[in-house]
mmCIF file of C-alpha atoms in Angstrom:
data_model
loop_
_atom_site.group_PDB
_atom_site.id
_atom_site.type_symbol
_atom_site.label_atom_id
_atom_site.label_comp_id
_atom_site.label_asym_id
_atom_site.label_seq_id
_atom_site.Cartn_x
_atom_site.Cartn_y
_atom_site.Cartn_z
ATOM 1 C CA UNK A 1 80.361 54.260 -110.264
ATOM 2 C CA UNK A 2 76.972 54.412 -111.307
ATOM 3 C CA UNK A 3 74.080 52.301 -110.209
ATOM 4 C CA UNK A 4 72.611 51.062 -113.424
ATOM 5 C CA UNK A 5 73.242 50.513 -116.961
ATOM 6 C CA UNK A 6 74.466 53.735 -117.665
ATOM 7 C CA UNK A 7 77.517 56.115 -117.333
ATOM 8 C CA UNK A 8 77.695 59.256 -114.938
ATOM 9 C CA UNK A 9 78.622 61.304 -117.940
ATOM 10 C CA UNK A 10 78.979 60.808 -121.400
ATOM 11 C CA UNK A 11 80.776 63.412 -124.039
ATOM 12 C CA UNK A 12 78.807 64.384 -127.100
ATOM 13 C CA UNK A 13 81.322 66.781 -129.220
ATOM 14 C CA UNK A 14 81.851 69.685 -127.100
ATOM 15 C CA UNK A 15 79.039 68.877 -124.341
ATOM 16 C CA UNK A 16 79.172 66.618 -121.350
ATOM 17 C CA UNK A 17 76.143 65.448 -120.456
ATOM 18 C CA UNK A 18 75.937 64.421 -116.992
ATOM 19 C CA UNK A 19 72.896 61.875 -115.927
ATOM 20 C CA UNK A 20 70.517 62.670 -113.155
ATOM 21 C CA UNK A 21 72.556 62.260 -109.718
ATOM 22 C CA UNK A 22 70.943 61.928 -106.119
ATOM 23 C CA UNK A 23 72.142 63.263 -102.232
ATOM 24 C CA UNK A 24 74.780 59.508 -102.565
ATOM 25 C CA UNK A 25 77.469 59.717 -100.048
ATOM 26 C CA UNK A 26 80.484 57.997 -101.997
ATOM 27 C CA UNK A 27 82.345 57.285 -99.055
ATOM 28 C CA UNK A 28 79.372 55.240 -97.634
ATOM 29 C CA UNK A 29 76.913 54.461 -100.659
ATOM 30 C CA UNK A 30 74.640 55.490 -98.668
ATOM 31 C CA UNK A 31 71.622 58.601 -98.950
ATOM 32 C CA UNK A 32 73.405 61.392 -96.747
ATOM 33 C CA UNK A 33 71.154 62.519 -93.748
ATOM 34 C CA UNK A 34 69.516 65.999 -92.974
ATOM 35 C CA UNK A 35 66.525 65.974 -95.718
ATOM 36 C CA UNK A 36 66.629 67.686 -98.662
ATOM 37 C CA UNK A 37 68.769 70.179 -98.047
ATOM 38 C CA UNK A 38 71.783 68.051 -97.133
ATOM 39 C CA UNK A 39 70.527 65.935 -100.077
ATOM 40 C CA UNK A 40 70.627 68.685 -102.208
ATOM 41 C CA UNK A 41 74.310 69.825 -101.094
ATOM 42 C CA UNK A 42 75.764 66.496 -101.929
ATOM 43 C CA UNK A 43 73.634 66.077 -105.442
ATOM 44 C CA UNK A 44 75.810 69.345 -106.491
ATOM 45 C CA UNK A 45 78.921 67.782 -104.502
ATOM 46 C CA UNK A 46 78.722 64.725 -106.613
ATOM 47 C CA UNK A 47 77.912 66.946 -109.700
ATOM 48 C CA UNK A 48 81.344 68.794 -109.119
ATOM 49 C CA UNK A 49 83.080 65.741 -108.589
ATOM 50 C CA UNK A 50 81.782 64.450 -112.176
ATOM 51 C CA UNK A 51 82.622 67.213 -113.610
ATOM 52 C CA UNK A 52 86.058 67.257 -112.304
ATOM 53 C CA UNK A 53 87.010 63.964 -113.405
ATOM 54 C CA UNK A 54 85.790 65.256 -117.275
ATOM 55 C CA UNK A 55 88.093 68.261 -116.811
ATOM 56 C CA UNK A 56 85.137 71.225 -116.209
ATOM 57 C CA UNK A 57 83.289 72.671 -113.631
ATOM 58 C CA UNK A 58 80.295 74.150 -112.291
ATOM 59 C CA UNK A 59 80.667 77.669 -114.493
ATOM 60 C CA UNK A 60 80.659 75.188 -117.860
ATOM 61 C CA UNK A 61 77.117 73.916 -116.683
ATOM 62 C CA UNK A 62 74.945 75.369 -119.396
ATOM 63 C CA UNK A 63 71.766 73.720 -118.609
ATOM 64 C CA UNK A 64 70.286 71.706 -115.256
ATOM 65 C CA UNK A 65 66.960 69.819 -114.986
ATOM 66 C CA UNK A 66 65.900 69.654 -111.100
ATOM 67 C CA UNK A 67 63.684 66.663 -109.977
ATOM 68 C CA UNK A 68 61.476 67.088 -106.858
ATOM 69 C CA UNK A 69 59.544 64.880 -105.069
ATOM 70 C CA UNK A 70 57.893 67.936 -102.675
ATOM 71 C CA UNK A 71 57.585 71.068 -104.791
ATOM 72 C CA UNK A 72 57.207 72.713 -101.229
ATOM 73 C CA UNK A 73 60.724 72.127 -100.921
ATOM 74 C CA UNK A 74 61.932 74.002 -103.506
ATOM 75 C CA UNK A 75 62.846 77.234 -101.855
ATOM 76 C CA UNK A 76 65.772 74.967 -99.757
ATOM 77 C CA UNK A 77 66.996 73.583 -103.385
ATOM 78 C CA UNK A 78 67.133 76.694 -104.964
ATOM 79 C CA UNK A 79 68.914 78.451 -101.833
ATOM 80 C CA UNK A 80 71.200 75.574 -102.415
ATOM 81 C CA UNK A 81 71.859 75.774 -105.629
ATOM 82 C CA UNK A 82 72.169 79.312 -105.901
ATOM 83 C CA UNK A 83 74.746 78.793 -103.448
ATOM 84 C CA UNK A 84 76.346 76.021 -105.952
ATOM 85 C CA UNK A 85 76.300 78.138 -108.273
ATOM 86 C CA UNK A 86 77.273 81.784 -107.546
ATOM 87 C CA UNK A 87 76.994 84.237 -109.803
ATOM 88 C CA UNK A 88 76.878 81.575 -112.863
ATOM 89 C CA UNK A 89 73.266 81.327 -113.592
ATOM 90 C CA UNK A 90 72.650 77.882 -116.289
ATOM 91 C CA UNK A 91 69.447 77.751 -117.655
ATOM 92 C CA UNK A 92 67.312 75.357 -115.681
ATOM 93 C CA UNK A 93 64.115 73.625 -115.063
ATOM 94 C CA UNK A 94 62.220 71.912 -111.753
ATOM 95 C CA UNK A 95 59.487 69.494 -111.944
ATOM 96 C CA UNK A 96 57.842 67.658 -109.137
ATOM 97 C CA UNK A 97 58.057 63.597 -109.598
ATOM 98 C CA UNK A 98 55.693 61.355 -108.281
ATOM 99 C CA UNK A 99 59.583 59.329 -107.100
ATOM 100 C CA UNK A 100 63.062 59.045 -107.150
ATOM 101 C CA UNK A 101 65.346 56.390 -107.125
ATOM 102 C CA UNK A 102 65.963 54.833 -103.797
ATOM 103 C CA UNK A 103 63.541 57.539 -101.746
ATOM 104 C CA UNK A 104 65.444 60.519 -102.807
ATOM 105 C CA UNK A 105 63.707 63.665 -102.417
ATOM 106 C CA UNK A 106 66.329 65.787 -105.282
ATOM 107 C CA UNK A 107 68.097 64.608 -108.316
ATOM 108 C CA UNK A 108 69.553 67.142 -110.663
ATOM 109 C CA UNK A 109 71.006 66.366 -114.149
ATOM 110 C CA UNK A 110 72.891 68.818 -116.105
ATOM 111 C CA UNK A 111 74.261 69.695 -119.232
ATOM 112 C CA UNK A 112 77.921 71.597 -119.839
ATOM 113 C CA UNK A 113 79.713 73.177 -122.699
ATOM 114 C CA UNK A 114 83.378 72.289 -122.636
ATOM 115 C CA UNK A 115 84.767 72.490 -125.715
ATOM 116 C CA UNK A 116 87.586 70.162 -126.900
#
């Protein structure tokens, strides 16, 4: 469920458009531990999951927008990510944030095409 006045993901025609989602264990509620890369692992666990539940996956992501709060850190997102992601490459962008909700360190929203 999500934390705030808003929905996880949201349909819009033939796009799902999945709000920005942090390193959230659901089985505790809690941040997972191990910094950003375990952070970054479970932001594109939880992604997958959401995705799931809509009936798509990872390959129907079309677009991502990373969020940062160390921009030093973005060689361990990308490696994870590029792991996420395989050979599928959506079009992306990273920006380092001044914060993120809770004290993450990553939070990645993204964008798929699935048509109806």
């Amino acid at each position: 469920p999500a934390a705030g006045p808003y929905s996880p993901a949201v349909r819009a025609g033939d796009w799902l458009v999945l709000a920005g989602q942090v390193g959230l264990d659901p089985a505790t509620g809690g941040f997972v531990t191990g910094g950003v890369e375990a952070q970054a692992r479970q932001v594109l666990a939880n992604i997958a999951a959401i995705l799931a539940d809509c009936g798509a996956r990872l390959t129907d992501v079309a677009k991502t927008t990373i969020f940062v709060t160390d921009i030093a850190q973005f060689a361990t997102v990308n490696a994870v990510y590029a792991e996420a992601f395989g050979d599928h490459r959506p079009a992306r962008s990273t920006v380092q944030v001044a914060a993120l909700p809770g004290g993450a360190e990553v939070e990645i929203e993204a964008w798929a095409y699935v048509p109806r």
